[in-house]
Amino acid sequence: MIEVTEKIAIEHGLKKDEYKKICDLLKRNPNMTELGIFSAMWNEHCSYKSSKVHLKNLPTKGKQVIQGPGENAGVIDIGDDDAIIFKIESHNHPSYIEPYQGAATGVGGILRDVFTMGARPIALLNSIHFGSPEHSKTRGLLNGVVSGIGGYGNCIGIPTVAGETKFNKTYNDNILVNAMAVGHAKKNKIFYSKAKGLNKSVVYVGSKTGRDGIHGASMASAEFDEKTEEKKPTVQVGDPFTEKLLMEACLELMKENSIISIQDMGAAGLTSSSVEMASKGDLGIELDLEKIPCREEKMTPYEMMLSESQERMLIILEDDQELKARKIFEKWDLDFVVIGKTTNTKKLVLKYNNKVEAEIPLNALSTKAPVYERKWTKKKLPKEKADLKTLKKIKLDDALIKILSSPNHSNKSWVTEQFDQMVMCDTMNKSGGDAAILRIHGKEKAIAVSVDSSANYCKSHPLTGGKQIVCENWRNIISSGAQPLAITNCLNFGNPENPEVMGEFAECLRGIKEACEFLNYPVVSGNVSFYNGTNKKNIFPTPVIGGIGLIKKYDNAINHKFKSENSVIILVGKTFGHLEQSVFLEELHSISYGQPPEINFPNEKNNGVSILELINKKLLNSVHDVSAGGLIITLAEMVIGSEFGVKIKKPENLTNLTKYFFGEDQGRYVIEIDKNNLLNVEKILKKNGVFYENIGFTQKDYLEIKDEIKINIKDLKVINDKWYNNY
């Protein structure tokens, strides 16, 4: 037997003082199995030890919130006894090491979080960030990740309906793969992980345990270095066909009154699932490790407890329900083994070969785990500004063509076409617009879902960037005709031990908090991913927001595509021409410094509420929010997505055309209106005190700005397809 030392503890990712604390809590030195368990539960990925003090400030309650953070996923009420269960999580490190399996198991893991709570998954979304397209690894990583997402989602039969694919050199050595799942459940059939009752059967179900994924959670809590390739064994291997069986078996059992609590074996595997269930119930748990179904020979207790083999669940059953449950899982050809029981010891007790292999007070793994108030530095608004007068004059049409043919703004159908978007037949609006729209099966209502991020804004000024990304997501949900209800977030940051990085995190969180509070848009679930970086070079702060909204009658849904000729085009919201941190400066002049655009909460809310009122009164033909790239990119996206062009007049309030068309001022929308509805629309906007401009009208064949641009729609689509077709 290996004697545990401080050196071995450090090799497990623990600090010297953390190892000392473990010894003090146990009143002895841990053995190897116990050390492995502590290293898994105390790492950043599982314990949130650096983020807890900031996360607690987020608004998590609301009339529509049934369950906020702290469970496998968040739950919101959408009326009529229906609930939506959703969450987003990262699988960044595994996807960089082994792109296909890393991305695939990210999808599998987030699906389990949702159906574990009693929901049938109805949609998948993703936010994926890669390094520069020219970087030697980008092409392979892109192909692997996209194939992995599609391979798992398509095989299990859940539509991938929306997402984003972005490129930036900050992710050259640490890509981001964030997966979001959405499920539908009945409010009276929601299941939780909290254990209850003594001497209740603890049941292992699903796939067998192997050696894949051991130390996966610990690997996700450390920076990369030159030994990254050596970490491949820590990446899990997924099987979507087995997950499909597991999902159906769990959902079938959930129709019975058999389950006390249920928890998937995700990060840290059997360790985290057993500890979390017992800790939440203030109970103890005893497991007989000889009963664990293993697919590899001579697995040790250490390996069994730390394996992150996929497609596994832990269930605590009501008395006399074992036979019924066993029949269900055996019918679906899955393992079903009673491996333990609940106790009153408040300890995790592991037995192997009739000996006690580990005995740990559960509070030592949960409530007494380290919590750090890391030092952090506040970032001020940048003073440096681009001198626009010195920049080379670029014609509007040349600038538009350059942006639309760039990696970040070109057509992403090469990605989305690898995903089945229509399976289950409830997808009403696919990828490519502001939000995907999903009909609630058999009902008149629908939900809108969207994911968004803006790393450049967050790097420039984290507080403003945090505000902006919530507002951007809110606008996307509004633009689909939905009332925004709640968000989930995936917070991707560098090393929290770096005060600058910790400052980015703290300030982004503050921005997210302020925006969510003002917009009544609570955070109900999420994930923190730290240590995204290589050799002490951290990624840009990249919080990803996944939003859910409700459309009470799905025929009120709307999208960004122009619908008819000779419609009036109105720009809602003021344009000041903010070019700092804009796509225009980055793509045309390689300038990425300066201040992000200001966020005006009252205007944001007032404009959005007014847009939603117009949609619900069926006064609009199409809506698109104005975001990255400014007004001209918004118009181009509306044209490309439809069969109609647009003719735009020159502005009256801002003579600098570059600022007007490429400025990224926030809180704005482009709306299309039939002429006979124009007076009613203007009446409502004026009543609500909303600034708006009549900027033009739709036409056939061309995107046109008077005296500046005239491009055929067909040519515009060719331009927009160019990059991906040639990559």
mmCIF file of C-alpha atoms in Angstrom, residues 9 12-14 18-19 21-44 46-47 49 215 218 268 271 275 302 306 348 358-366 368-370:
data_model
loop_
_atom_site.group_PDB
_atom_site.id
_atom_site.type_symbol
_atom_site.label_atom_id
_atom_site.label_comp_id
_atom_site.label_asym_id
_atom_site.label_seq_id
_atom_site.Cartn_x
_atom_site.Cartn_y
_atom_site.Cartn_z
ATOM 1 C CA ALA A 9 -1.097 15.252 -2.318
ATOM 2 C CA HIS A 12 -3.163 15.330 -6.920
ATOM 3 C CA GLY A 13 -3.659 19.081 -7.324
ATOM 4 C CA LEU A 14 -3.941 19.902 -3.620
ATOM 5 C CA GLU A 18 -5.160 21.898 1.972
ATOM 6 C CA TYR A 19 -3.390 18.623 2.658
ATOM 7 C CA LYS A 21 -6.450 20.576 6.598
ATOM 8 C CA ILE A 22 -7.387 17.090 5.354
ATOM 9 C CA CYS A 23 -5.143 15.491 7.954
ATOM 10 C CA ASP A 24 -6.654 17.710 10.666
ATOM 11 C CA LEU A 25 -10.230 16.851 9.621
ATOM 12 C CA LEU A 26 -9.510 13.120 9.576
ATOM 13 C CA LYS A 27 -7.219 13.332 12.672
ATOM 14 C CA ARG A 28 -4.857 11.126 10.663
ATOM 15 C CA ASN A 29 -3.211 10.872 7.275
ATOM 16 C CA PRO A 30 -5.543 9.805 4.462
ATOM 17 C CA ASN A 31 -4.939 6.634 2.478
ATOM 18 C CA MET A 32 -4.716 6.770 -1.334
ATOM 19 C CA THR A 33 -8.409 6.213 -1.936
ATOM 20 C CA GLU A 34 -9.337 8.924 0.561
ATOM 21 C CA LEU A 35 -6.768 11.297 -0.931
ATOM 22 C CA GLY A 36 -8.229 10.727 -4.394
ATOM 23 C CA ILE A 37 -11.714 11.494 -3.077
ATOM 24 C CA PHE A 38 -10.566 14.719 -1.397
ATOM 25 C CA SER A 39 -8.665 15.811 -4.503
ATOM 26 C CA ALA A 40 -11.803 15.289 -6.591
ATOM 27 C CA MET A 41 -14.215 17.028 -4.236
ATOM 28 C CA TRP A 42 -11.892 19.890 -3.328
ATOM 29 C CA ASN A 43 -10.799 20.794 -6.838
ATOM 30 C CA GLU A 44 -12.118 23.926 -8.465
ATOM 31 C CA CYS A 46 -16.418 20.415 -8.031
ATOM 32 C CA SER A 47 -16.037 22.711 -5.020
ATOM 33 C CA LYS A 49 -13.833 27.238 -3.925
ATOM 34 C CA HIS A 215 -8.947 12.613 -12.600
ATOM 35 C CA SER A 218 -8.911 17.532 -11.434
ATOM 36 C CA ALA A 268 -15.654 12.980 -10.147
ATOM 37 C CA THR A 271 -17.444 10.119 -5.590
ATOM 38 C CA VAL A 275 -21.228 12.602 -1.549
ATOM 39 C CA TYR A 302 -9.326 4.408 -6.021
ATOM 40 C CA LEU A 306 -12.638 8.493 -9.469
ATOM 41 C CA LEU A 348 -18.869 8.209 3.458
ATOM 42 C CA ALA A 358 -12.268 4.690 3.264
ATOM 43 C CA GLU A 359 -14.135 6.502 6.027
ATOM 44 C CA ILE A 360 -14.621 10.249 5.651
ATOM 45 C CA PRO A 361 -16.989 12.667 7.431
ATOM 46 C CA LEU A 362 -19.194 14.029 4.685
ATOM 47 C CA ASN A 363 -18.955 17.595 5.933
ATOM 48 C CA ALA A 364 -15.198 17.383 5.349
ATOM 49 C CA LEU A 365 -15.954 16.908 1.652
ATOM 50 C CA SER A 366 -18.708 19.509 1.415
ATOM 51 C CA LYS A 368 -15.699 22.179 5.288
ATOM 52 C CA ALA A 369 -14.096 22.221 1.859
ATOM 53 C CA PRO A 370 -11.867 25.264 1.286
#
